[in-house]
Coordinates of C-alpha atoms and ligand atoms in Angstrom, one line a residue:
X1 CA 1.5 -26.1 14.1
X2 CA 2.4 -23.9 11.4
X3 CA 0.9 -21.5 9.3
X4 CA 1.8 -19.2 5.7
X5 CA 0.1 -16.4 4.1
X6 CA 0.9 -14.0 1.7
X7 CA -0.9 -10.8 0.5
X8 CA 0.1 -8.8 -2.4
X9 CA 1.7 -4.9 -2.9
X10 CA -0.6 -2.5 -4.7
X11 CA -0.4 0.5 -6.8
X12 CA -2.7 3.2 -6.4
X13 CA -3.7 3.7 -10.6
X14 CA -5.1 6.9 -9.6
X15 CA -6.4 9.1 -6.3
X16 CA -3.5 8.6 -3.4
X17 CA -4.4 12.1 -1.6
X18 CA -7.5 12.5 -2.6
X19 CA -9.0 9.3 -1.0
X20 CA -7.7 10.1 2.2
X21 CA -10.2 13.5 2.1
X22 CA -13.2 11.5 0.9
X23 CA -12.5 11.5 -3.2
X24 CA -12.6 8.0 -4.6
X25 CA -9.4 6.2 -5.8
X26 CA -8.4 3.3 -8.0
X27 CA -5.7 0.6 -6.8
X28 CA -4.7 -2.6 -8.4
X29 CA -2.8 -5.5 -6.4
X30 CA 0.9 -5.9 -7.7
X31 CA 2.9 -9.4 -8.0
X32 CA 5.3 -8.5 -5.4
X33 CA 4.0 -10.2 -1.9
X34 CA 5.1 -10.1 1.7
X35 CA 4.6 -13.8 3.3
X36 CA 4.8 -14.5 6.7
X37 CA 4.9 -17.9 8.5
X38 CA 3.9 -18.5 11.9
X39 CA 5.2 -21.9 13.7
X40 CA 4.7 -22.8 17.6
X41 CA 8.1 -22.5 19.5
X42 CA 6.8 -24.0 22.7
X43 CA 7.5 -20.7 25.1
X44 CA 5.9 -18.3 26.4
X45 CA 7.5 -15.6 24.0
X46 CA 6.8 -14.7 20.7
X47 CA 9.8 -13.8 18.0
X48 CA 9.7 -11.9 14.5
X49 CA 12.2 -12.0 12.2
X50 CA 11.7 -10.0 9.5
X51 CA 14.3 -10.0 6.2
X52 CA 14.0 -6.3 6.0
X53 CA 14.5 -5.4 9.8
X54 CA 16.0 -8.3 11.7
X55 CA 14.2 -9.4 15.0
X56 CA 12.1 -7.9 17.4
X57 CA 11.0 -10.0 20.5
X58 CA 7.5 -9.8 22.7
X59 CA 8.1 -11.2 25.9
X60 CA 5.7 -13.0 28.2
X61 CA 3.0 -12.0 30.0
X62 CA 2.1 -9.9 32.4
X63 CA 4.9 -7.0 30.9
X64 CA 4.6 -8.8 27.7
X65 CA 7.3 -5.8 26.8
X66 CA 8.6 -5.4 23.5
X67 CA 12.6 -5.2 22.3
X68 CA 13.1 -4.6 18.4
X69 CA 16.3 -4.6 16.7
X70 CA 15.2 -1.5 14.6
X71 CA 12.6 0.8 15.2
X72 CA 11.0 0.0 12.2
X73 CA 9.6 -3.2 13.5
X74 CA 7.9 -1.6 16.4
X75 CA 4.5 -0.8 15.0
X76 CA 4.7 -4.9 13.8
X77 CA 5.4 -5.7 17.1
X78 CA 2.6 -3.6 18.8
X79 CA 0.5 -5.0 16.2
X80 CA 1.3 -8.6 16.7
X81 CA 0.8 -8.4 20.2
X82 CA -2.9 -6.8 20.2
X83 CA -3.6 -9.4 17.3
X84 CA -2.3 -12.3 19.5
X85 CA -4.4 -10.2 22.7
X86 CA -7.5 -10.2 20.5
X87 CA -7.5 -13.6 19.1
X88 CA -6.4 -15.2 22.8
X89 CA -3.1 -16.7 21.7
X90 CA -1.9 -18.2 24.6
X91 CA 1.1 -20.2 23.7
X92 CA 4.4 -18.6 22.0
X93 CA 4.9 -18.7 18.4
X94 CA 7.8 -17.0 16.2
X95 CA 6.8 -15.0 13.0
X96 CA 9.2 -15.1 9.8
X97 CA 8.3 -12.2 7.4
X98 CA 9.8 -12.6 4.1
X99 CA 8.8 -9.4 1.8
X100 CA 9.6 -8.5 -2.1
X101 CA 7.7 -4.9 -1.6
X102 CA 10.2 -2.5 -1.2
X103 CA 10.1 -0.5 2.2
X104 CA 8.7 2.8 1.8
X105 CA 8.3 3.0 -2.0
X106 CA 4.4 3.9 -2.9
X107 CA 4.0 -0.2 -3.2
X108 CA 2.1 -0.7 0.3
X109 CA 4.6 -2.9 2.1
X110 CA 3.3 -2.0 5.7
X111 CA -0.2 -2.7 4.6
X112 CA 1.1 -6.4 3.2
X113 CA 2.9 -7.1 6.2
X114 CA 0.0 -6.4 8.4
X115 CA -2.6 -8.4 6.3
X116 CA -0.1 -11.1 5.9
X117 CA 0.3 -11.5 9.7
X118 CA -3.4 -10.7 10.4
X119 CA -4.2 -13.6 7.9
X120 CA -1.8 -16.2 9.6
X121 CA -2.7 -15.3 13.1
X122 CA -6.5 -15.7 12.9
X123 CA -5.7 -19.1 10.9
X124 CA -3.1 -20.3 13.7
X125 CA -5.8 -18.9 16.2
X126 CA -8.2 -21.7 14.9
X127 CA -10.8 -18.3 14.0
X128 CA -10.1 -17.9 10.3
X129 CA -11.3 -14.3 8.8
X130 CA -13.3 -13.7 6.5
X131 CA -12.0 -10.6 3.8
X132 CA -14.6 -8.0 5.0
X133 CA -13.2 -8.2 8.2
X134 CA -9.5 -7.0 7.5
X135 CA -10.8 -3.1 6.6
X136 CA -11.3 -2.6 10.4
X137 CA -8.9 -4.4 12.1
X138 CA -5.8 -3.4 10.3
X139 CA -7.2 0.7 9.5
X140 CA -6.2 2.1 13.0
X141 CA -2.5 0.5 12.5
X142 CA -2.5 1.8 9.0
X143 CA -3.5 5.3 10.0
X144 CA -0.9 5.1 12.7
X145 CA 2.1 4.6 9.9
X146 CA 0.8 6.9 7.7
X147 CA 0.6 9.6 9.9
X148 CA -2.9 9.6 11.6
X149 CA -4.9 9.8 8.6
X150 CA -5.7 6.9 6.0
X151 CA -8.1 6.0 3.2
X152 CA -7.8 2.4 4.0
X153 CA -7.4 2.1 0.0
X154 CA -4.0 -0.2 0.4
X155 CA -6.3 -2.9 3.2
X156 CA -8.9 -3.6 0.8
X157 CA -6.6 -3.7 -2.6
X158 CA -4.1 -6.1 -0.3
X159 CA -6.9 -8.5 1.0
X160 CA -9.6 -8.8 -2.2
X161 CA -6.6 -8.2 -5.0
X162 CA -7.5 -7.3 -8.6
X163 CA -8.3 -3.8 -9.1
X164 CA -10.7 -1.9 -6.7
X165 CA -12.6 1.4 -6.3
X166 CA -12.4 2.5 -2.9
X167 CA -14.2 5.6 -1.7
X168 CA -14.4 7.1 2.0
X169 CA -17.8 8.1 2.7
X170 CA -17.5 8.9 6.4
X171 CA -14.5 9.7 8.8
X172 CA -14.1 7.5 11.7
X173 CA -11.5 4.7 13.3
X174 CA -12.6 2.4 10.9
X175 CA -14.2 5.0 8.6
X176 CA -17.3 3.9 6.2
X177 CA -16.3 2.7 2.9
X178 CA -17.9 2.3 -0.6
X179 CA -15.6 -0.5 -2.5
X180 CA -16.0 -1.7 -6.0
X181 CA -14.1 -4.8 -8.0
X182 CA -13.2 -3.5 -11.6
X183 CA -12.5 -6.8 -12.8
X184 CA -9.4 -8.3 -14.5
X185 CA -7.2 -6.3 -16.8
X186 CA -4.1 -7.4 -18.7
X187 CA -2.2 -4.6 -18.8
X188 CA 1.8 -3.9 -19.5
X189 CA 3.5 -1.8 -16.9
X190 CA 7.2 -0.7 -15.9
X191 CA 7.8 0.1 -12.3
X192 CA 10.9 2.3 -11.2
X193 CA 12.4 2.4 -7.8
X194 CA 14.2 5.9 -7.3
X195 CA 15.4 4.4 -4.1
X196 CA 14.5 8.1 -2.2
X197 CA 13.3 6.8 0.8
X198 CA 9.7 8.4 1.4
X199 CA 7.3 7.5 4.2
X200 CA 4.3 8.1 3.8
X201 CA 3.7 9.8 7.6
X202 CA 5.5 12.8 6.1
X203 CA 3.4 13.8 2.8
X204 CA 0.1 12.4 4.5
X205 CA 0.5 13.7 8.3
X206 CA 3.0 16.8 7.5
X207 CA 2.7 18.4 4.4
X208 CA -0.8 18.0 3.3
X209 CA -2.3 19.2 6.2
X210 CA -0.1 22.5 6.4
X211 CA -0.7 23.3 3.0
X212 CA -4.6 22.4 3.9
X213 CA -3.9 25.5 6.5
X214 CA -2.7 27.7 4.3
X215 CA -4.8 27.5 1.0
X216 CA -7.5 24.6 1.7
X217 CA -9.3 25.8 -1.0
X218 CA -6.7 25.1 -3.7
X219 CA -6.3 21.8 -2.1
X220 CA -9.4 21.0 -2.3
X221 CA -9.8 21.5 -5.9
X222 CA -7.4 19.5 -6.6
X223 CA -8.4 16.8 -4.7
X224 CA -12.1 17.6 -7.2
X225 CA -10.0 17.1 -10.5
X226 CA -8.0 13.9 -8.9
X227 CA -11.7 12.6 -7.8
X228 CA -13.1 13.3 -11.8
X229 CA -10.0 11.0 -13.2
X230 CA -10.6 8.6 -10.8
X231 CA -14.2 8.1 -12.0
X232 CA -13.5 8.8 -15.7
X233 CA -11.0 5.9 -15.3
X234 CA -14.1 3.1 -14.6
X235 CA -14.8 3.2 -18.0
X236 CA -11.6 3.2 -19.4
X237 CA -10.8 0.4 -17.2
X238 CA -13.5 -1.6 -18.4
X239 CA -13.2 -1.5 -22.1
X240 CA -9.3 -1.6 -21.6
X241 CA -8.6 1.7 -23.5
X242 CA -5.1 2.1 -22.2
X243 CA -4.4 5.2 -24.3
X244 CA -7.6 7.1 -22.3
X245 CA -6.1 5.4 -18.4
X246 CA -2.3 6.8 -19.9
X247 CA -4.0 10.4 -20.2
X248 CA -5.7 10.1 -17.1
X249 CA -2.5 8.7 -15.6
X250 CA -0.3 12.4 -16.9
X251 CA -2.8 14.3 -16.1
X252 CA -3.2 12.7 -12.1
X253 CA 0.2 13.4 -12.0
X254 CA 0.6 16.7 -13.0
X255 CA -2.0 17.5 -10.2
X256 CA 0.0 15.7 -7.6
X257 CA 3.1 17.8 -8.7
X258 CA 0.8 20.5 -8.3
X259 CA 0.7 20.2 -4.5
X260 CA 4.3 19.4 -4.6
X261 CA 4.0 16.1 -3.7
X262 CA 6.3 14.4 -6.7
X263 CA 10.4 14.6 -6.2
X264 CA 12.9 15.2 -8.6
X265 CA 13.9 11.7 -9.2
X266 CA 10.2 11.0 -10.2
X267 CA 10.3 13.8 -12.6
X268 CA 13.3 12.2 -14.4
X269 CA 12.4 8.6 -14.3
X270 CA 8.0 10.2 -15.5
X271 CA 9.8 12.3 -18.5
X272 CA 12.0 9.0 -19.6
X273 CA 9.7 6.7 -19.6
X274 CA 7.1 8.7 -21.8
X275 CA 9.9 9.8 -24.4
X276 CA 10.6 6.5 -24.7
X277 CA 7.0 6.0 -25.6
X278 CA 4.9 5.4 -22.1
X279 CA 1.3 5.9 -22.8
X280 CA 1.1 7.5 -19.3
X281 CA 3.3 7.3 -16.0
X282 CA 2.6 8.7 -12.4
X283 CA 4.0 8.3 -8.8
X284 CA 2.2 5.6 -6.3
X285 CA 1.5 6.2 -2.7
X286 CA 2.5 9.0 -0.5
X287 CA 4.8 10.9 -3.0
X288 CA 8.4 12.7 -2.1
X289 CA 10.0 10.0 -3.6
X290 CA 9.6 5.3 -4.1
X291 CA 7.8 4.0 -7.3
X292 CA 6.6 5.7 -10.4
X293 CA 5.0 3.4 -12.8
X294 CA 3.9 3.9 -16.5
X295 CA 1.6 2.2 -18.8
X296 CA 2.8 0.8 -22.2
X297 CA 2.1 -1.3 -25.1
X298 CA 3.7 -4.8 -24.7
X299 CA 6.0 -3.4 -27.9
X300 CA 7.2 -0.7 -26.0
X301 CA 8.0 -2.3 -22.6
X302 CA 11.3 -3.0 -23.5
X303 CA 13.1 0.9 -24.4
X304 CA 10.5 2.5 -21.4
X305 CA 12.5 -0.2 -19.1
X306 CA 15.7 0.5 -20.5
X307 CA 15.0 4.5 -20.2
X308 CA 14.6 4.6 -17.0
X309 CA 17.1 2.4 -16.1
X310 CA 19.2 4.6 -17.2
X311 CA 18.2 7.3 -14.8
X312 CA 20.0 4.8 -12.1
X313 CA 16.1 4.0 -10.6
X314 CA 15.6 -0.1 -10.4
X315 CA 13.1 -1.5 -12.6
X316 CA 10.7 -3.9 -11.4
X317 CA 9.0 -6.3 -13.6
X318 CA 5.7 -7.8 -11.8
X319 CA 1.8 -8.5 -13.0
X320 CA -1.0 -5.8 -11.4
X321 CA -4.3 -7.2 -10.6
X322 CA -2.9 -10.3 -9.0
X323 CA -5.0 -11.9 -6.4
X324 CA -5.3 -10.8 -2.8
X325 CA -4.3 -12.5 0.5
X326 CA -4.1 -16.4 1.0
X327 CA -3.5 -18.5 4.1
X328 CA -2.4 -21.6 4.0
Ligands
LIG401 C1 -0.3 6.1 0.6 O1 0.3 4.9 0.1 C2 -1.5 6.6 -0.1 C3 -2.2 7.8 0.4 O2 -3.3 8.1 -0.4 C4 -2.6 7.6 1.9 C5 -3.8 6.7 2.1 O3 -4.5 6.5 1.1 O4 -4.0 6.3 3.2 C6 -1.2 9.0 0.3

């Protein structure tokens, strides 16, 4: 038996931060996926072997103890093996996880790689999921890589696609969530790669919280304005006015630079890209380094990719708003 699903990257348009304390936030799925394929091996053992981190093995039962090549593939592996626990897998299987996001850029790639495999494990399981029921499975893995706090954004852009409103309303392990669809936009965007490696756990479980220590009041106002664009962007979304989402995109950013979560690379590849005509450009995701993205007119796509190509970042051409997670 054999199995394949994919689920899309996402951007977060507007809100990373904010969404994790409650304030809504706006993400739209991206057109670079993570599939993985599960096939029976006939053992007891299960195998991953993942393009980005080489192979990790669980082996049987009653230990059922797990040996990764890299370290990066242990919260995969801990996450197969409840999955596989949970859905009563008895017989062996390996897992291939092939993944265009790039690792620990602002573009989601843990969050694909866990839908993906929740998506092919249910299937292979014979229990198919429905969407609704990702949130809460995959949120206390999520929270675990981002360092013990989430918004859960990145599960529900990953598994329904196109562009969503997500808003905490209650903390919890899985918290309560409002979530909108925002319906299909075309819009033109350039993504840049700085290549600074920036996880997540260390803006969202380190240096948030300490500056939350120290001044939560500031932070907290922040958080306000970021929540205001977020909400002022429904309506800009709708009626595709891409000049008010490229102000609301500058001015989100300057707020996140605010609480010093931007890097210098971003800076170079933000200021680039709108001298070369960008209606509006931000960081995604946790911050301290991956992805900026900026908005543009379709004429202008070409010198925004070309300036910030020249700051030595790698340009990314994909759709946003692509459809979520399928399982074949
Ligand atoms: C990380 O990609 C986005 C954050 O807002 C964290 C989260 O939403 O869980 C920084």
């Amino acid at each position: 038996m054999h199995v394949k699903s994919s689920a899309p990257g996402n951007l977060f348009l507007f809100g990373e931060h904010a969404a994790v304390y409650g304030r809504p936030a706006i993400c739209a799925a991206v057109g670079k996926r993570t599939e993985v394929v599960v096939s029976e091996n006939n053992k007891d053992s299960v195998t991953i072997l993942s393009d980005a981190f080489g192979k990790a093995e669980i082996l049987p039962e009653p230990a059922e103890k797990i040996r990764t090549e890299k370290k990066e593939l242990e919260n995969v592996a801990l996450f197969v093996r409840d999955i596989r626990k949970k859905f009563g897998i008895a017989k062996g299987f390996d897992i291939k996880i092939r993944s265009e996001v790039p690792v620990n850029s602002g573009m989601s790639s843990s969050t694909a790689v866990f839908c993906s495999i929740l998506g092919a494990l249910s299937a292979f399981a014979g229990k198919p999921l429905d969407k609704e029921d990702y949130f809460n499975i995959i949120f206390p893995y999520q929270a675990k890589v981002h360092g013990g706090k989430a918004s859960g954004s990145e599960i529900i852009s990953s598994t329904f696609g196109g562009f969503s409103y997500i808003k905490k309303l209650k903390d919890g392990i899985p918290p309560k969530i409002e979530t909108k669809n925002i319906g299909g936009h075309k819009f033109h965007i350039v993504i840049a790669n700085t290549k600074v490696d920036a996880p997540t756990s260390l803006t969202v479980g380190y240096h948030v919280p300490s500056l939350m220590k120290r001044d939560a009041k500031f932070v907290y106002g922040v958080f306000d304005k970021i929540a205001d664009i977020s909400e002022k962007a429904i309506p800009a979304l709708k009626d595709n006015n891409i000049a008010v989402l490229g102000e609301l995109m500058n001015e989100n950013q300057k707020l996140l630079s605010s609480l010093g979560l931007s890097h210098p690379k971003l800076d170079d590849c933000i200021k680039e890209a709108l001298n070369a005509g960008a209606l509006g450009a931000k960081l995604s995701g946790g911050g301290w380094g991956g992805i900026m993205f900026a908005l543009c007119l379709e004429k202008n796509v070409a010198a925004v990719k070309k300036a910030v190509a020249s700051t030595g970042a790698e340009t990314i051409e994909t759709e946003i708003g692509v459809r979520g997670i399928t399982v074949d």
